[in-house]
Amino acid sequence: MLGGPELNPTAIQVLQVLTIVVFAPLVSGVIAHIEARLQGRRGPRVLQPYYDLAKLFRKETLVPEDAGWVFVLGPVVAFVCYLTVPMLIPVLTAYPLPLGYMGDILGGGFILALAGFSVALAAAETDAPYAQLGSSRAMTFGALIEPSILFITFTVALVTATDLPYFEAAAARASLGDVLRPAHLLAALAFFLVVLNDTGRIPVETHASTLELGMIDEARTLEHSGPLLALLRWGAAMKQLVLYVILINVFAAPWGLAGTRSAGAVLVAIPIFLGKAVGVGTLFAVIDNSFSKLRLFKITEFMAAAFLLAVLAVLVLFLGGG
Amino acid sequence: MHGATLVATAVPSPYAATADALAVLVLLSEFGMLRAPLSRSQVRLYSFQSLVVTGLAAFVAADRHIPGLYAIAGISLVLKVVVIPAIVLRLLRDARVELVPSHRLGVASMVLLALVAAAFGIFVIGSMSVRSRSLPAPALGLAAAAILVSFLLVILRSDVVSQAIGFFSLENGVSVASLVVAAGLPLIVEVAFFFDLLVAVVVFGVLMRVHHERTRTLSTTVLDRLRG
Amino acid sequence: MAWDLMTLLVAPFVASVTCWWAPVVVGRAVSVAAGLLAFVLAVLLIPSGQAAALGGWVRVDPLSVVFLVAVAFLYLATMVFAVGYVRPAGDPDVAARYNRRLFAGLNLFCWAMVVAPLMSSLALLWVAIEVTTVISALLVAIDDTARATEAAWKYVLIASMGLGIALFATIVVYYAGSTVLGNGYELFVPQLLAHARAFPPQMVRLAFVLAVLGFGTKVGFVPVHTWLPDAHSEAPTPVSALLSGALLAVSFYAVLRYFQVAVRTVGGTFPRDVLLAFGIASLALAAFTLSAQRDLKRLLAYSSVEHMGILAIGMSFAAPIAVVGVLLQVLAHAAAKGTAFFGAGSVVRKFGTKDMARIRGGIGALPWSGPLFVLAVLALSAMPPFGIFRSEFLIVEGGLSDPHDAVVAILVVLVLLAFAGLSWFSTRIMMSPSTGPAAVARGEPSAWIVGAMLIGVVALVVLGVHPPGQLSDLLTRAAAELGVPR
């Protein structure tokens, strides 16, 4: 056990949120760098996202003529949502922190959905066709992926008898059988596909594309500028990191979290977590480079695959041994 | 208010969990065959599925000390992982057909339909109490699900390769089932099963070839002369 | 060592190999000889009804002897017919190769069907039946026409999928048995029957349903009968006769073995209800589709579906006399359907078409096989004095004594409907005067065909008028093995 003074749980909770807020652009930058290397380019500096954000915050805000207050409020609401979710999930600690139980997996899902909804609404406020296209597509595919998320939640509930992310992670840590059990593996795989979809990765979307016709998530921010765009970009990076947290610390590798409240343990957990996040990000970058994007109308096949995995997880649990 | 309390499902042993995960892999590769657009990838998936079944047999043999199963795993490795896929791939090479459009439904609808079939199989087997010394009972339900999905593969894909692969993979599903409930089946009987599979494969191969020579296609949509 | 069983196990196979290598004439002689040998050996088994060899792996009891006799009889009759059945003229080399293949295949097919009832282990029974599928699929395709290829593909695919289900049934019944007999037993029928009372009932129910569905695919139970009309109509006629008369019966034999186990474990009600459902469905569909047929061989194929339905309904009656009727019907149907197909083959050869709209005046054109064909069709329609009349009479009698009056009423109505469809078409093509310029010359294609048909009609009359005492005795004993009071 690492030493150091005992930290106040509230302080650790604040640290969790700060970890996400501060390091999200860094993780995005590192992944973008690795991705460029995989493609044989030198790539941007890893700190580039911070420079971008700083630049955007300095610029003026342009609001389209017909857009109302929703256009301005949308990005802010989304950002606040992304600030809330890290409190509910095990970012740094293996034990729950204050306010950690104020929402379960469904609660976290709702808050993330609210964020997506407000961004889509803000985009729909404008008269710009691509922004509206993006928001309608994002909501459509969001609705299609929703059943998979529900069945993943059921799986967690059947495995742990709760619907709290901390417990699923604890169950996986507790025994080897729980990691190897097909329900766990299937749910993890299904969630992996959900993350692929929600972070706008291939095969659903080409995240670095400038081609508007193929865009889904990216198209929504086309009309925003200045600090609002900065908030949206930052929020997107945080959302990505939050989803990585759930994937890593709940399903795939819930090891290396702080077990005690000592400052040493908690502080060491930060680089370990960042390392795992970059690892997952690298995996996504490799997938990005190895597969091609699905045609828009074929994306339902991808959704069907995620749904299949999630439902199978519940079905094998029904059989009693999954 | 007396609601039913949710109870956490029992944690399986690492042995049972691994075995179940392998059985899930068999089922998933069945789904893969159902949706795979290329005949060649279907054959590869079949080969992979057979490899998993072989691995499962060896796993049971090692863990439960049933030496006869090693022999079965060996035959299965040669026959189902290597020989059968080679025969079908050779046919595909000779036929020079890359892509046979043969989905009768959209991929998403096919997967959902197959999911319903799989759930049916799992529920039917789940409603019976099966006790097995060799493998955990859930593997039997998964095997039944794989069998039902293989039926859908035959029904929903209209080309000879899919249909033949559907039959071969049906046999894989039954193999998993037999590992669960009949691991002690006499060796001579198992060998007879394999011999039989080999004969069936040869006949399927001959008929596929005849079909291709006659119609210049691997699709079965032209097979609509006989009615009534 | 029981030499008769060993000979049955080996002789047809040897005959097949001989046909493949030897000149056509030798192959024909060997085939007929092998058929005769098999039939004589099967008949010699009737009095004892019991024999075993090879450490119990090969074994017959009265039930299997009944099916063995049916198969062996049709083996002999079909081989006689096949000698007269020649492919339409062509290159002599091609014709010789075709003949060699056909005879080798027929012998191999018969070998698998003779072996199936000899197998004591349910697992090897499954293997034998799967072998019959693959061999007969090749035989269906042997004419190498587009239609034959299509029929063969559908047949091998659907039948194999069905047998996949049957294999699953085998595994499940093995599991049910292993709860009592422990692991590593051989699935011998006597073992299973001796301990069936203690098997887990749910597993046996599952196994039985799977077996009826799986083997039922090859029996031709509706709704898994779809391959049957295609394969029967497109195969060469000797193959059609064997498919219909022998193969369906052998598959039904497998169903009966599972029935035997099931009635001991779960009692008679459940297995009988399952068979009743499949039986009514088959009989009803066949009765209504018979009158919509245009193709002569398809007409006979649907008649097979009808008869398999009657067999299943007969098994659903608890009275032993109904079971005797069912077993008698197996024998009589083999003779009648074989003869009818031989006749159809003769007609098709004569008129060059299977389309019944274009066949007229059969009796006039075919002085011998024409009337014999009419007799065979009348026998199929259960007219006295032929065997099927007696067997269906016994089934109805059993149904009335069960009592199962409603089912009997449905049975009788549907059989009459089938009778109407079958006899309307066949009498029209045979009796109505030939029209148009396409009048054909009077004369038989081959004396062998007439000979084969005569064998069949004689057998039908014997079974109908007065079955030999030892045969009746055998049927009664076999029925006693099957029957368990409700």
Short mmCIF file of C-alpha atoms in Angstrom, two decimals, chain A residues 159-267:
data_model
loop_
_atom_site.label_atom_id
_atom_site.label_comp_id
_atom_site.label_asym_id
_atom_site.label_seq_id
_atom_site.Cartn_x
_atom_site.Cartn_y
_atom_site.Cartn_z
CA VAL A 159 -24.36 -10.26 -12.25
CA THR A 160 -24.21 -7.96 -9.25
CA ALA A 161 -27.84 -7.59 -8.18
CA THR A 162 -27.27 -3.83 -8.35
CA ASP A 163 -26.98 -1.42 -11.21
CA LEU A 164 -23.99 0.43 -9.86
CA PRO A 165 -20.80 0.52 -11.90
CA TYR A 166 -18.65 0.13 -8.78
CA PHE A 167 -20.13 -3.28 -8.07
CA GLU A 168 -19.57 -4.69 -11.54
CA ALA A 169 -15.94 -3.66 -11.29
CA ALA A 170 -15.66 -5.16 -7.83
CA ALA A 171 -17.20 -8.43 -9.02
CA ALA A 172 -14.69 -8.68 -11.83
CA ARG A 173 -11.83 -8.02 -9.43
CA ALA A 174 -13.13 -10.58 -6.96
CA SER A 175 -12.64 -13.78 -8.94
CA LEU A 176 -11.20 -15.08 -12.15
CA GLY A 177 -14.42 -16.90 -12.94
CA ASP A 178 -16.22 -13.61 -13.01
CA VAL A 179 -13.88 -12.17 -15.60
CA LEU A 180 -14.01 -15.24 -17.81
CA ARG A 181 -17.77 -15.73 -17.54
CA PRO A 182 -19.29 -15.26 -20.97
CA ALA A 183 -21.84 -12.73 -19.74
CA HIS A 184 -19.07 -10.42 -18.62
CA LEU A 185 -17.07 -10.87 -21.81
CA LEU A 186 -20.11 -10.36 -24.01
CA ALA A 187 -21.25 -7.27 -22.13
CA ALA A 188 -17.73 -5.84 -22.31
CA LEU A 189 -17.58 -6.51 -26.03
CA ALA A 190 -21.02 -5.00 -26.57
CA PHE A 191 -20.01 -1.93 -24.62
CA PHE A 192 -16.87 -1.70 -26.72
CA LEU A 193 -19.08 -1.45 -29.80
CA VAL A 194 -21.24 1.14 -28.06
CA VAL A 195 -18.13 3.22 -27.36
CA LEU A 196 -17.07 2.88 -30.99
CA ASN A 197 -20.42 4.31 -31.98
CA ASP A 198 -20.59 7.02 -29.35
CA THR A 199 -17.11 8.35 -29.99
CA GLY A 200 -17.77 8.52 -33.71
CA ARG A 201 -15.20 5.96 -34.75
CA ILE A 202 -14.94 3.70 -37.76
CA PRO A 203 -16.91 1.66 -38.81
CA VAL A 204 -19.69 4.09 -37.88
CA GLU A 205 -18.09 7.37 -38.72
CA THR A 206 -14.78 8.73 -39.97
CA HIS A 207 -13.98 11.01 -37.08
CA ALA A 208 -11.37 13.14 -38.88
CA SER A 209 -13.34 13.48 -42.09
CA THR A 210 -14.23 16.80 -43.65
CA LEU A 211 -16.82 15.24 -45.91
CA GLU A 212 -20.15 16.52 -44.62
CA LEU A 213 -22.31 13.86 -46.28
CA GLY A 214 -20.81 11.06 -44.22
CA MET A 215 -20.79 12.96 -40.97
CA ILE A 216 -22.88 12.15 -37.96
CA ASP A 217 -21.58 13.60 -34.70
CA GLU A 218 -19.09 15.97 -36.27
CA ALA A 219 -21.72 17.71 -38.39
CA ARG A 220 -23.53 18.99 -35.35
CA THR A 221 -20.81 21.47 -34.43
CA LEU A 222 -20.38 22.97 -37.88
CA GLU A 223 -22.24 26.18 -37.08
CA HIS A 224 -20.65 26.88 -33.69
CA SER A 225 -17.60 29.07 -33.27
CA GLY A 226 -15.37 30.67 -30.66
CA PRO A 227 -15.81 29.72 -26.98
CA LEU A 228 -18.96 27.71 -27.72
CA LEU A 229 -17.06 25.54 -30.16
CA ALA A 230 -14.29 25.24 -27.59
CA LEU A 231 -16.81 23.94 -25.06
CA LEU A 232 -18.15 21.45 -27.59
CA ARG A 233 -14.67 20.20 -28.48
CA TRP A 234 -13.65 19.96 -24.86
CA GLY A 235 -16.92 18.23 -24.03
CA ALA A 236 -16.38 15.71 -26.81
CA ALA A 237 -12.94 14.90 -25.44
CA MET A 238 -14.38 14.49 -21.94
CA LYS A 239 -17.18 12.30 -23.20
CA GLN A 240 -14.64 10.08 -24.91
CA LEU A 241 -12.60 9.78 -21.73
CA VAL A 242 -15.70 9.12 -19.62
CA LEU A 243 -16.68 6.27 -21.94
CA TYR A 244 -13.13 4.92 -21.76
CA VAL A 245 -13.38 4.99 -17.99
CA ILE A 246 -16.52 2.89 -18.04
CA LEU A 247 -15.06 0.49 -20.57
CA ILE A 248 -11.78 0.09 -18.71
CA ASN A 249 -12.61 0.47 -15.05
CA VAL A 250 -15.98 -1.26 -15.11
CA PHE A 251 -15.59 -3.99 -17.69
CA ALA A 252 -12.24 -4.60 -19.28
CA ALA A 253 -9.51 -3.94 -16.72
CA PRO A 254 -10.75 -2.72 -13.35
CA TRP A 255 -7.32 -3.14 -11.82
CA GLY A 256 -4.88 -0.44 -10.65
CA LEU A 257 -7.48 1.69 -8.92
CA ALA A 258 -6.75 3.22 -5.55
CA GLY A 259 -7.86 0.88 -2.79
CA THR A 260 -7.31 3.31 0.08
CA ARG A 261 -7.75 7.00 0.69
CA SER A 262 -4.04 7.71 1.07
CA ALA A 263 -2.74 10.49 -1.16
CA GLY A 264 -0.05 8.22 -2.62
CA ALA A 265 -2.50 5.59 -3.78
CA VAL A 266 -4.87 8.10 -5.31
CA LEU A 267 -2.13 10.05 -7.07
#
